[in-house]
XYZ file of C-alpha atoms in Angstrom:
758
model
C -105.474 122.747 80.190
C -104.418 119.454 81.786
C -105.634 116.045 80.638
C -108.973 115.013 82.080
C -109.880 111.387 82.826
C -113.645 110.962 82.684
C -115.946 108.005 83.003
C -119.373 108.322 81.392
C -122.399 106.100 81.772
C -123.891 105.452 78.330
C -127.542 104.597 77.757
C -129.302 103.596 74.574
C -126.725 101.085 73.315
C -128.255 97.889 72.019
C -125.321 96.099 70.407
C -121.558 96.170 69.938
C -121.770 98.307 66.815
C -123.448 101.027 68.918
C -120.389 101.078 71.177
C -118.098 101.263 68.167
C -120.064 104.188 66.749
C -119.942 106.176 70.013
C -116.242 105.446 70.382
C -115.568 106.686 66.853
C -117.603 109.837 67.503
C -115.698 110.642 70.700
C -112.293 109.959 69.174
C -113.004 112.479 66.411
C -112.795 115.245 69.020
C -109.299 116.764 69.161
C -107.230 115.550 72.098
C -109.655 112.762 73.040
C -108.893 109.071 73.530
C -111.985 107.027 74.329
C -112.991 103.399 74.772
C -116.647 102.394 75.023
C -117.622 99.066 76.548
C -120.962 97.633 75.484
C -121.142 95.136 78.362
C -120.528 97.665 81.147
C -122.327 100.503 79.302
C -119.492 102.863 80.169
C -117.079 105.069 78.293
C -113.611 105.788 79.643
C -112.313 109.021 78.146
C -108.990 110.812 78.387
C -109.591 114.352 77.175
C -106.992 117.042 76.685
C -108.544 120.494 76.378
C -112.126 119.193 76.093
C -114.770 119.721 78.758
C -117.112 117.001 79.998
C -120.114 118.807 78.518
C -118.556 118.539 75.047
C -118.045 114.808 75.514
C -121.669 114.316 76.541
C -122.824 116.414 73.580
C -120.763 114.245 71.208
C -122.428 111.092 72.538
C -125.870 112.671 72.217
C -125.119 113.752 68.655
C -124.600 110.065 67.848
C -128.113 109.315 69.083
C -127.344 108.059 72.597
C -127.353 109.469 76.130
C -124.401 110.015 78.452
C -124.016 111.162 82.036
C -121.437 111.231 84.789
C -121.792 108.274 87.196
C -124.204 108.878 90.033
C -122.838 108.779 93.598
C -122.778 105.355 95.175
C -126.052 104.735 96.968
C -125.901 103.553 100.564
C -126.195 99.845 101.139
C -129.794 98.776 101.740
C -130.649 97.899 105.309
C -132.058 94.512 106.186
C -135.593 95.892 106.031
C -135.168 97.431 102.586
C -135.623 95.542 99.346
C -133.283 96.709 96.584
C -135.078 98.195 93.610
C -135.137 95.946 90.566
C -133.366 97.108 87.439
C -135.938 99.013 85.283
C -134.363 97.619 82.108
C -134.879 94.065 83.306
C -138.481 94.809 84.352
C -139.311 96.332 80.960
C -137.649 93.544 79.001
C -139.350 90.850 81.072
C -142.794 92.420 80.627
C -142.275 92.781 76.878
C -140.950 89.225 76.632
C -143.793 87.609 78.601
C -146.613 89.405 76.759
C -145.013 88.873 73.351
C -144.479 85.178 74.105
C -148.100 84.726 75.180
C -149.279 86.267 71.885
C -146.666 84.631 69.618
C -147.037 81.017 70.743
C -150.612 80.586 69.377
C -149.497 82.185 66.102
C -146.582 79.770 65.824
C -148.754 76.739 66.628
C -151.412 77.694 64.094
C -148.813 78.440 61.406
C -146.890 75.198 61.868
C -149.679 72.662 62.559
C -152.247 72.342 59.731
C -154.761 70.646 62.060
C -155.087 73.924 63.993
C -155.728 76.011 60.880
C -159.467 76.595 60.986
C -161.249 78.823 58.501
C -159.909 82.364 58.616
C -157.267 81.362 61.238
C -154.843 83.694 59.438
C -156.822 86.755 60.518
C -156.637 85.701 64.171
C -152.887 85.209 63.667
C -152.667 88.761 62.279
C -154.556 90.139 65.293
C -152.169 88.396 67.707
C -149.013 89.244 65.752
C -149.650 92.966 65.298
C -148.954 93.916 68.977
C -145.815 91.765 68.982
C -144.421 93.160 65.721
C -145.188 96.754 66.743
C -145.064 97.022 70.555
C -142.913 93.986 71.373
C -140.300 94.932 68.774
C -140.590 98.669 69.481
C -137.130 98.935 71.146
C -135.593 97.619 67.932
C -137.667 99.896 65.699
C -136.883 102.940 67.813
C -133.130 102.225 67.894
C -133.090 101.555 64.146
C -134.870 104.854 63.494
C -132.505 106.839 65.729
C -129.481 105.300 64.049
C -130.894 105.801 60.571
C -131.496 109.464 61.392
C -127.766 109.743 62.151
C -126.801 107.825 59.042
C -125.839 104.621 60.830
C -126.991 101.020 60.923
C -126.734 98.603 63.853
C -127.935 95.152 64.748
C -131.286 96.710 65.619
C -131.504 97.774 61.986
C -131.255 94.129 60.935
C -133.909 93.022 63.408
C -136.262 95.890 62.676
C -135.987 95.489 58.902
C -136.447 91.731 59.230
C -139.562 92.006 61.407
C -141.084 94.802 59.304
C -140.353 92.882 56.099
C -141.992 89.692 57.395
C -144.984 91.560 58.816
C -145.325 93.832 55.773
C -145.161 90.922 53.345
C -147.870 89.151 55.366
C -150.114 92.227 55.245
C -149.650 92.414 51.479
C -150.440 88.725 51.044
C -153.516 88.909 53.294
C -155.057 92.067 51.830
C -153.921 91.945 48.224
C -152.892 88.345 47.633
C -154.432 84.921 48.111
C -153.488 84.451 51.775
C -156.671 86.041 53.103
C -158.965 83.564 51.348
C -160.906 80.961 53.374
C -159.324 77.509 53.519
C -155.747 78.885 53.372
C -153.237 76.381 54.844
C -149.511 76.481 55.728
C -146.844 73.972 56.763
C -143.571 74.535 58.627
C -140.233 73.614 57.062
C -136.704 74.089 58.336
C -135.479 74.979 54.865
C -136.726 77.314 52.186
C -138.703 75.805 49.337
C -138.514 77.140 45.760
C -142.054 75.892 45.214
C -143.508 78.112 47.954
C -147.012 79.239 47.119
C -148.010 82.792 46.333
C -150.273 82.772 49.383
C -147.445 82.317 51.896
C -147.461 84.571 54.994
C -144.722 85.158 57.563
C -146.635 86.258 60.646
C -144.977 83.545 62.765
C -141.579 84.846 61.613
C -142.383 88.415 62.697
C -143.746 87.196 66.046
C -141.154 84.561 66.959
C -138.153 86.559 65.756
C -139.232 89.300 68.144
C -139.655 86.800 70.994
C -136.288 85.125 70.367
C -134.435 88.438 70.226
C -136.184 89.728 73.350
C -135.268 86.482 75.131
C -131.641 86.916 74.078
C -131.596 90.535 75.249
C -133.134 89.558 78.570
C -130.547 86.807 79.074
C -127.766 89.278 78.248
C -129.104 91.850 80.706
C -129.386 89.225 83.456
C -125.881 87.967 82.755
C -124.376 91.459 82.764
C -126.079 92.149 86.067
C -124.855 88.942 87.697
C -121.328 89.287 86.318
C -120.905 92.695 87.973
C -122.152 91.492 91.357
C -118.583 91.186 92.625
C -118.001 94.884 91.977
C -121.373 95.793 93.457
C -120.523 93.770 96.563
C -117.153 95.505 96.790
C -118.845 98.899 96.785
C -120.757 97.970 99.940
C -118.039 96.187 101.908
C -117.036 99.231 103.936
C -118.356 100.124 107.354
C -121.130 102.728 107.490
C -120.428 104.209 110.930
C -117.429 104.579 113.224
C -116.882 105.210 116.920
C -114.610 108.249 117.008
C -112.711 109.114 120.180
C -112.600 112.840 121.006
C -111.013 113.725 124.316
C -111.760 110.245 125.613
C -115.448 110.558 124.682
C -116.988 108.151 122.155
C -118.903 109.642 119.217
C -120.823 107.557 116.673
C -120.269 109.237 113.289
C -120.679 108.267 109.622
C -117.439 106.976 108.077
C -117.644 109.802 105.519
C -116.948 112.303 108.319
C -113.633 110.750 109.364
C -110.439 112.643 108.573
C -106.786 111.636 108.650
C -105.547 111.660 112.246
C -108.857 110.694 113.850
C -108.743 107.883 116.387
C -111.532 105.326 116.330
C -112.538 102.517 118.649
C -113.133 99.146 116.974
C -114.796 96.517 119.133
C -114.755 92.769 118.415
C -117.057 91.935 115.511
C -116.958 95.462 114.038
C -115.458 96.515 110.714
C -112.373 98.697 110.563
C -113.924 101.968 109.287
C -110.945 103.108 107.166
C -107.248 102.428 106.604
C -105.097 103.168 109.614
C -102.525 102.152 112.230
C -103.256 100.345 115.476
C -102.194 102.619 118.336
C -103.553 100.529 121.186
C -104.684 96.941 121.649
C -104.071 93.583 120.025
C -106.446 91.460 117.988
C -106.933 89.301 114.904
C -108.307 90.786 111.688
C -110.423 88.846 109.196
C -109.400 90.259 105.803
C -110.967 87.468 103.724
C -113.409 89.841 101.992
C -110.534 91.814 100.496
C -107.602 89.402 100.336
C -109.215 85.975 100.033
C -107.172 84.769 103.035
C -109.239 82.541 105.296
C -106.913 82.791 108.324
C -107.235 85.975 110.426
C -104.089 88.115 110.679
C -102.706 89.018 114.096
C -102.268 92.770 114.668
C -100.885 94.812 117.523
C -99.620 98.324 118.203
C -98.020 99.692 115.033
C -99.773 97.257 112.689
C -101.354 98.570 109.498
C -105.043 97.724 109.069
C -107.305 98.100 106.053
C -110.809 99.522 106.030
C -113.700 97.053 105.604
C -111.809 94.203 107.306
C -113.384 92.728 110.442
C -111.965 92.797 113.957
C -112.546 89.272 115.281
C -110.441 89.450 118.441
C -109.836 92.130 121.030
C -110.545 95.833 121.350
C -108.507 98.132 119.083
C -107.887 101.852 118.840
C -106.955 102.782 115.269
C -105.534 106.068 114.020
C -106.938 106.836 110.565
C -104.262 107.320 107.883
C -106.385 107.247 104.713
C -109.966 108.173 103.961
C -112.307 108.259 100.979
C -110.769 107.738 97.558
C -107.293 107.114 99.038
C -108.239 103.915 100.870
C -107.320 100.397 99.854
C -110.980 99.566 99.205
C -111.422 102.586 96.922
C -108.280 101.661 95.035
C -109.574 98.109 94.557
C -112.820 99.513 93.175
C -110.911 101.689 90.696
C -108.707 98.814 89.584
C -111.699 96.557 88.965
C -113.602 99.273 87.156
C -110.617 100.068 84.933
C -110.186 96.395 84.117
C -113.829 95.907 83.234
C -114.148 99.104 81.184
C -110.943 98.717 79.198
C -110.468 96.654 76.075
C -108.097 93.892 75.091
C -106.585 93.659 71.616
C -108.873 90.750 70.760
C -111.924 92.858 71.613
C -110.765 95.770 69.465
C -110.640 93.377 66.517
C -114.188 92.212 67.249
C -115.362 95.829 67.578
C -113.923 96.746 64.190
C -115.665 93.765 62.620
C -118.964 94.653 64.309
C -118.697 98.249 63.111
C -118.703 97.275 59.433
C -120.733 94.106 59.788
C -124.252 95.532 59.603
C -123.848 97.420 56.299
C -122.238 94.326 54.778
C -125.128 92.123 55.942
C -127.702 94.507 54.465
C -125.854 94.389 51.163
C -125.683 90.580 51.317
C -129.409 90.435 52.047
C -130.126 92.520 48.951
C -127.741 90.345 46.933
C -129.583 87.213 48.100
C -132.967 88.722 47.165
C -131.857 89.918 43.742
C -129.797 86.801 43.099
C -132.747 84.467 43.600
C -134.888 86.532 41.282
C -132.163 86.543 38.612
C -131.814 82.739 38.683
C -135.548 82.296 38.335
C -136.507 81.727 41.961
C -139.935 82.727 43.205
C -140.516 86.025 44.957
C -141.328 84.101 48.138
C -138.021 82.201 48.133
C -136.073 85.391 47.397
C -137.863 87.125 50.251
C -137.226 84.205 52.656
C -133.509 84.177 51.834
C -133.216 87.935 52.301
C -135.036 87.958 55.650
C -133.097 84.933 56.946
C -129.821 86.623 55.989
C -130.790 89.763 57.881
C -131.772 87.844 60.978
C -129.022 85.218 61.150
C -126.174 87.770 61.006
C -125.813 88.822 64.623
C -122.779 90.889 65.580
C -123.908 90.809 69.226
C -122.020 87.609 69.928
C -118.855 89.308 68.671
C -119.422 92.335 70.875
C -120.186 90.273 73.963
C -117.347 87.763 73.577
C -114.681 89.791 75.377
C -116.476 92.081 77.855
C -118.650 89.376 79.423
C -115.659 87.094 80.001
C -113.694 90.053 81.341
C -116.504 91.049 83.695
C -116.819 87.557 85.141
C -113.080 86.889 85.242
C -112.152 90.109 87.036
C -115.118 89.731 89.364
C -114.003 86.238 90.331
C -110.472 87.548 90.736
C -111.606 90.202 93.206
C -113.234 87.504 95.335
C -109.870 85.748 95.504
C -107.896 88.918 96.239
C -106.599 89.246 92.666
C -106.961 92.697 91.114
C -106.304 92.837 87.367
C -105.622 96.387 86.224
C -106.720 96.063 82.591
C -107.686 93.617 79.873
C -104.304 93.917 78.158
C -102.965 91.894 81.096
C -104.702 88.820 79.725
C -102.599 88.736 76.560
C -99.450 89.349 78.580
C -99.993 86.393 80.916
C -100.335 84.039 77.943
C -96.933 85.065 76.564
C -94.891 85.296 79.791
C -92.117 82.680 80.050
C -89.952 84.120 82.859
C -91.017 85.256 86.333
C -88.606 87.480 88.262
C -89.144 87.487 92.026
C -88.025 90.042 94.578
C -86.855 88.401 97.805
C -87.855 90.547 100.751
C -91.619 90.710 101.242
C -92.287 88.507 98.227
C -90.591 85.149 98.816
C -89.874 86.010 102.446
C -92.079 87.628 105.073
C -90.101 90.861 104.969
C -89.940 91.024 108.769
C -87.041 90.010 110.999
C -87.508 86.946 113.192
C -85.259 85.243 115.716
C -84.211 81.968 114.082
C -81.353 80.659 116.266
C -80.497 81.168 119.944
C -77.095 79.812 121.052
C -76.451 80.367 124.776
C -73.010 79.909 126.321
C -72.454 77.050 128.788
C -74.351 77.620 132.016
C -76.726 80.152 130.454
C -80.347 79.270 129.686
C -82.105 80.244 126.470
C -84.687 82.185 128.484
C -82.032 84.142 130.399
C -80.152 85.005 127.180
C -83.315 86.229 125.415
C -84.613 88.154 128.438
C -81.274 89.911 129.001
C -80.913 90.816 125.310
C -84.534 91.994 125.117
C -84.066 94.227 128.169
C -81.065 95.900 126.531
C -82.844 96.203 123.151
C -86.150 97.443 124.622
C -85.369 101.092 123.874
C -84.380 100.484 120.236
C -86.726 100.695 117.256
C -84.384 98.736 115.002
C -86.071 95.713 113.296
C -83.469 93.371 114.795
C -84.177 94.744 118.266
C -87.935 94.396 117.762
C -87.461 90.760 116.703
C -85.489 89.955 119.867
C -88.029 91.691 122.113
C -90.851 89.754 120.426
C -88.990 86.450 120.816
C -88.456 87.061 124.543
C -92.188 86.424 124.943
C -92.886 88.600 127.937
C -91.903 91.842 129.619
C -88.106 91.852 130.112
C -86.393 93.314 133.193
C -86.334 97.109 133.404
C -83.259 98.669 131.775
C -81.538 101.952 132.552
C -78.950 104.164 130.876
C -79.839 102.897 127.394
C -77.411 103.959 124.660
C -77.482 103.034 120.993
C -74.330 102.743 118.844
C -75.689 103.100 115.311
C -74.634 100.241 113.068
C -72.979 98.290 115.888
C -75.290 97.597 118.827
C -76.705 98.847 122.123
C -75.762 99.017 125.780
C -77.899 99.363 128.923
C -77.851 98.696 132.619
C -80.111 95.751 133.508
C -80.586 94.845 137.197
C -77.402 96.739 138.022
C -75.291 94.937 135.394
C -73.937 96.437 132.157
C -75.383 94.549 129.181
C -74.124 94.981 125.620
C -75.734 93.442 122.516
C -74.430 93.925 119.005
C -72.268 92.679 116.191
C -69.830 89.998 117.420
C -66.718 91.893 116.229
C -67.914 95.087 117.949
C -68.576 93.255 121.222
C -65.143 91.618 120.999
C -63.134 94.685 119.988
C -64.992 97.364 121.958
C -65.802 95.418 125.114
C -63.082 92.732 125.123
C -65.628 89.924 125.316
C -64.469 86.835 123.424
C -66.982 84.247 122.170
C -65.929 80.616 121.888
C -64.572 79.241 118.608
C -67.810 77.299 118.191
C -69.916 80.438 118.483
C -67.621 82.321 116.081
C -67.841 79.577 113.466
C -71.609 79.366 113.804
C -71.950 83.137 113.533
C -69.863 83.190 110.336
C -72.001 80.412 108.848
C -75.253 82.162 109.748
C -74.065 85.535 108.432
C -73.008 83.910 105.150
C -76.608 82.680 104.845
C -77.935 86.209 105.290
C -78.719 86.222 109.014
C -77.807 89.035 111.407
C -75.982 87.672 114.450
C -76.073 89.525 117.786
C -73.583 88.713 120.520
C -74.723 89.387 124.107
C -72.493 90.049 127.162
C -73.205 90.976 130.790
C -70.543 92.649 132.929
C -67.883 91.377 130.545
C -69.196 87.793 130.528
C -70.210 86.281 127.153
C -73.816 85.011 127.345
C -74.307 83.719 123.787
C -75.481 84.716 120.317
C -78.884 85.332 118.761
C -79.438 85.050 114.992
C -82.155 87.147 113.391
C -83.214 86.824 109.771
C -86.036 87.226 107.350
C -87.819 83.876 106.959
C -89.286 82.287 103.855
C -93.077 82.324 103.569
C -94.438 78.795 104.061
C -96.027 78.670 100.601
C -93.158 80.125 98.561
C -91.476 76.804 97.649
C -94.764 75.320 96.437
C -95.435 78.496 94.429
C -92.088 78.110 92.630
C -92.994 74.504 91.751
C -96.341 75.655 90.347
C -94.697 78.448 88.339
C -92.564 75.826 86.626
C -95.699 73.759 85.926
C -97.141 76.809 84.119
C -94.052 76.975 81.928
C -92.417 79.887 83.765
C -88.702 80.040 84.625
C -88.202 81.638 88.095
C -85.410 84.156 88.704
C -84.516 85.536 92.162
C -83.606 89.235 92.047
C -82.426 90.915 95.248
C -80.174 93.579 96.664
C -78.899 91.168 99.336
C -75.449 89.609 99.239
C -74.803 86.462 97.259
C -74.751 84.180 100.304
C -78.107 85.358 101.645
C -79.682 85.238 98.190
C -78.410 81.722 97.449
C -79.565 80.502 100.855
C -83.135 81.647 100.131
C -82.988 80.341 96.553
C -81.950 76.903 97.788
C -84.879 76.804 100.215
C -87.494 77.480 97.539
C -85.863 75.775 94.566
C -84.727 78.670 92.341
C -81.678 78.045 90.149
C -81.137 81.475 88.571
C -80.121 84.129 91.131
C -79.210 87.790 90.612
C -77.901 89.247 93.910
C -76.461 92.555 95.076
C -78.657 94.430 92.617
C -79.552 98.106 93.120
C -83.034 99.457 92.209
C -81.583 100.784 88.939
C -79.904 97.425 88.485
C -83.239 95.638 88.828
C -84.572 97.659 85.931
C -81.459 96.802 83.916
C -81.861 93.075 84.647
C -85.454 93.182 83.368
C -84.294 94.875 80.169
C -81.474 92.383 79.715
C -83.885 89.465 79.980
C -86.243 91.117 77.505
C -83.367 91.805 75.108
C -82.563 88.090 75.264
C -86.047 87.384 73.897
C -87.735 86.471 77.169
C -91.202 87.748 78.107
C -90.861 88.775 81.738
C -93.232 88.969 84.688
C -91.911 90.776 87.767
C -93.230 90.244 91.298
C -92.297 92.758 93.988
C -93.578 94.914 96.818
C -91.189 97.789 97.513
C -90.394 101.247 96.177
C -87.141 99.794 94.836
C -89.203 97.399 92.685
C -91.448 100.049 91.095
C -89.279 100.773 88.046
C -88.762 97.068 87.343
C -92.482 96.386 87.754
C -93.324 99.110 85.252
C -90.724 97.898 82.738
C -91.699 94.218 82.934
C -94.135 92.781 80.407
C -96.328 91.863 83.392
C -95.924 93.592 86.771
C -97.348 91.888 89.857
C -97.410 93.776 93.173
C -97.965 92.181 96.554
C -100.827 93.932 98.326
C -98.917 94.582 101.521
C -96.314 96.541 99.585
C -95.817 100.210 98.858
C -98.141 102.419 96.842
C -95.370 103.005 94.297
C -95.070 99.271 93.591
C -98.834 98.814 93.330
C -99.227 101.837 91.043
C -96.564 100.460 88.686
C -98.050 96.960 88.474
C -100.589 95.267 86.205
C -101.866 92.849 88.847
C -102.167 93.370 92.602
C -102.278 90.409 94.998
C -104.141 91.649 98.053
C -102.996 88.850 100.362
C -99.285 88.973 99.560
C -99.226 85.165 99.172
C -97.042 83.991 96.285
C -99.418 81.071 95.645
C -102.108 83.590 94.711
C -99.788 84.901 91.974
C -100.003 81.407 90.473
C -103.802 81.571 90.651
C -103.751 85.061 89.097
C -101.850 83.770 86.085
C -104.117 80.724 85.823
C -107.258 82.865 86.040
C -105.942 85.369 83.492
C -105.045 82.609 81.053
C -108.387 80.891 81.523
C -110.216 84.192 80.967
C -108.257 84.793 77.771
C -109.021 81.232 76.663
C -112.722 81.862 77.252
C -112.560 85.082 75.218
C -110.878 83.309 72.321
C -113.430 80.497 72.497
C -116.250 83.029 72.440
C -114.761 84.838 69.452
C -114.220 81.603 67.571
C -117.862 80.643 68.114
C -119.114 84.070 67.061
C -116.965 84.252 63.922
C -117.556 80.620 62.937
C -121.296 80.994 63.470
C -121.601 83.987 61.158
C -119.235 82.640 58.520
C -121.137 79.342 58.359
C -124.694 80.648 58.743
C -124.817 83.595 56.331
C -124.147 81.580 53.149
C -126.764 79.001 54.193
C -129.324 81.752 54.710
C -128.465 83.424 51.383
C -128.993 80.117 49.571
C -132.535 80.021 50.913
C -131.826 76.923 52.973
C -132.771 78.357 56.339
C -136.165 79.268 57.677
C -136.174 82.780 59.231
C -137.536 81.269 62.459
C -134.540 78.957 62.788
C -132.261 81.872 61.921
C -133.748 83.997 64.702
C -133.457 81.224 67.262
C -129.847 80.500 66.274
C -128.950 84.201 66.425
C -130.347 84.592 69.926
C -128.732 81.367 71.078
C -125.309 82.495 69.823
C -125.376 85.475 72.181
C -126.716 83.393 75.048
C -123.986 80.813 74.442
C -121.259 83.463 74.625
C -122.654 84.855 77.876
C -123.170 81.483 79.570
C -119.735 80.318 78.450
C -118.262 83.404 80.133
C -120.236 82.759 83.303
C -118.419 79.444 83.686
C -115.455 81.488 84.924
C -117.344 81.947 88.183
C -116.506 78.310 88.945
C -112.733 78.990 88.862
C -111.115 77.555 91.974
C -107.612 78.264 93.266
C -105.333 75.286 93.682
C -105.511 74.134 97.297
C -102.584 75.318 99.384
C -100.246 72.547 100.531
C -100.238 71.384 104.118
C -97.652 73.621 105.742
C -95.866 72.876 108.963
C -96.077 75.401 111.764
C -93.662 78.304 111.349
C -90.190 77.496 112.562
C -89.369 78.852 115.980
C -85.984 79.799 117.215
C -83.521 76.951 117.642
C -83.070 76.976 121.388
C -80.669 74.054 121.666
C -77.752 74.862 123.973
C -74.596 75.001 121.885
C -71.414 73.512 123.313
C -68.700 75.914 124.353
């Protein structure tokens, strides 16, 4: 039986130790590798020889529920109001009612002036619903876990609340606390002289309120941090205008198949990935790529589903549908990133898994220890309860996933797709960035860069004549010349292509040849001037392709075509250096072309003439030299190098093979966004480490204080809740991440149309 990749939605988890327990249960099954994420409430399982039903049964045997994800619901229309999360509704109701009942109890317990005769019995009446109904989620979870021989954070809360409430019942019914005239005062610290009539109703009530408030804040934060993914799910168009025999049919996008042709009017979304077969327009891809400037498309251009047609009318032939589309792939990448775990989180999970039993033992030690040194029963009880309540592993469990949720969500808004959390550690360590040339530093498309007409020939005549001869060719050089001619060239006849050399055609009754200068000279006895020859040699040494053009044996001039550098590439190289990265240019082009590009963008280390296998070898050589390597590429020939690099970055306009082999995908293809991807990844990792430091430091510092009886259980509960809220809000700061502004870039260079001397 082949390996099965399954994603399960888990319900019933209340803290990080729950996730650890489920993960351990699943991994006990033979052939199963599972990770469970508390923040996303999902399990990602790779099962070999195990059915989905067995996986669900394993989760249920641990005391939780599991199910396959439900199909994505359609986006609400403008007249619908999205249903509110039932978990949030329940938590809010519980929190509001418990708060309304607990506040009077707290005021009466802490302010002696409010303690009228028999006030303690009113406090008991108000506290009972809070300690039983308000804290019921904690009691229920603690019971379920206890039944399966486990303890979680809910165990700590439940035991703490029950202990405080139970002690108060004992003191009221069997001790001195129920007598008239009983008074209490509030202190931040425990007091060894506490009276035998002390009650802890305010502890039971306010601990419940504080924990409910923390849970509610967590739930709200988790919901808001996944909004980017939720928004992504609804970006796509809902309907499409399909053309069948020239007749328009309005159909749901789900009914489209590969090969269908659809009409996309201005203002409409492209329904699915495809190729433009008719029309020209501009496409706003900002929702997917983060690019604010619309991209011009025409016949033969590739378009992505969910982008918006902002220009003219287009007819698009569908090439991908459903799960194969770019949008679906982006969803999978984000989901994988948010469900996976980084090394730092695995450490926190292991700590959380053993934390609760240790805390229970420490609580017992504190209780017994105080009694052994002669402390009162009340002080021993206060220290034990405070120890239970202060020790919150939730902050540990939330430290990584919340930062990862927010960071990857922000990345998706900027067109940065991070495949998994392990990428974060890799970006911190990278010191070398290897860059492919074509399609990464350069546009990857041929453009006319220099036009050198012979004396007496105009630039326009040279381009029009060459374009007429090249009109029948599909070669990239020919397409570049036709595009540069800027108009419909004269009609050509008797077109003939000489593969690898050039073309010939009859244009307005004259024989026109266009091709390599040596071929034109040797085959057609047309001799360019010395000036044109020298210029052609210089341009070819810089990586350009030079085309000589002749008409009826008369030399008309030369046209240079080359791949041009993206306007932001040089600035990106500067910013890589500022991040501590050493850039390396790696290309299959000749040394002259490679050095020419390297000089334009400011790269010192160049590896040229490298085969695809050679690219992989270069990556391994750099790694063997002790360098941690990031590789940026976009082609099939980059896939092996991307996979071998410590960090693989694929440009979104590249091939599927390159994207599949990478760790990060840049949807826009802009090298500056690679800089932002590294910055965002490093900032996310920094946030995770800050969260973990706070969580660890908090517990290490607070538990001994609580055990020494120097912390009131109320303060312990508030601090515990605030630690989780701090971790979540600190993670949410990642939503404010801003990319560095792009530099002011001059308009793209056009062909040099200066007439060259003969």
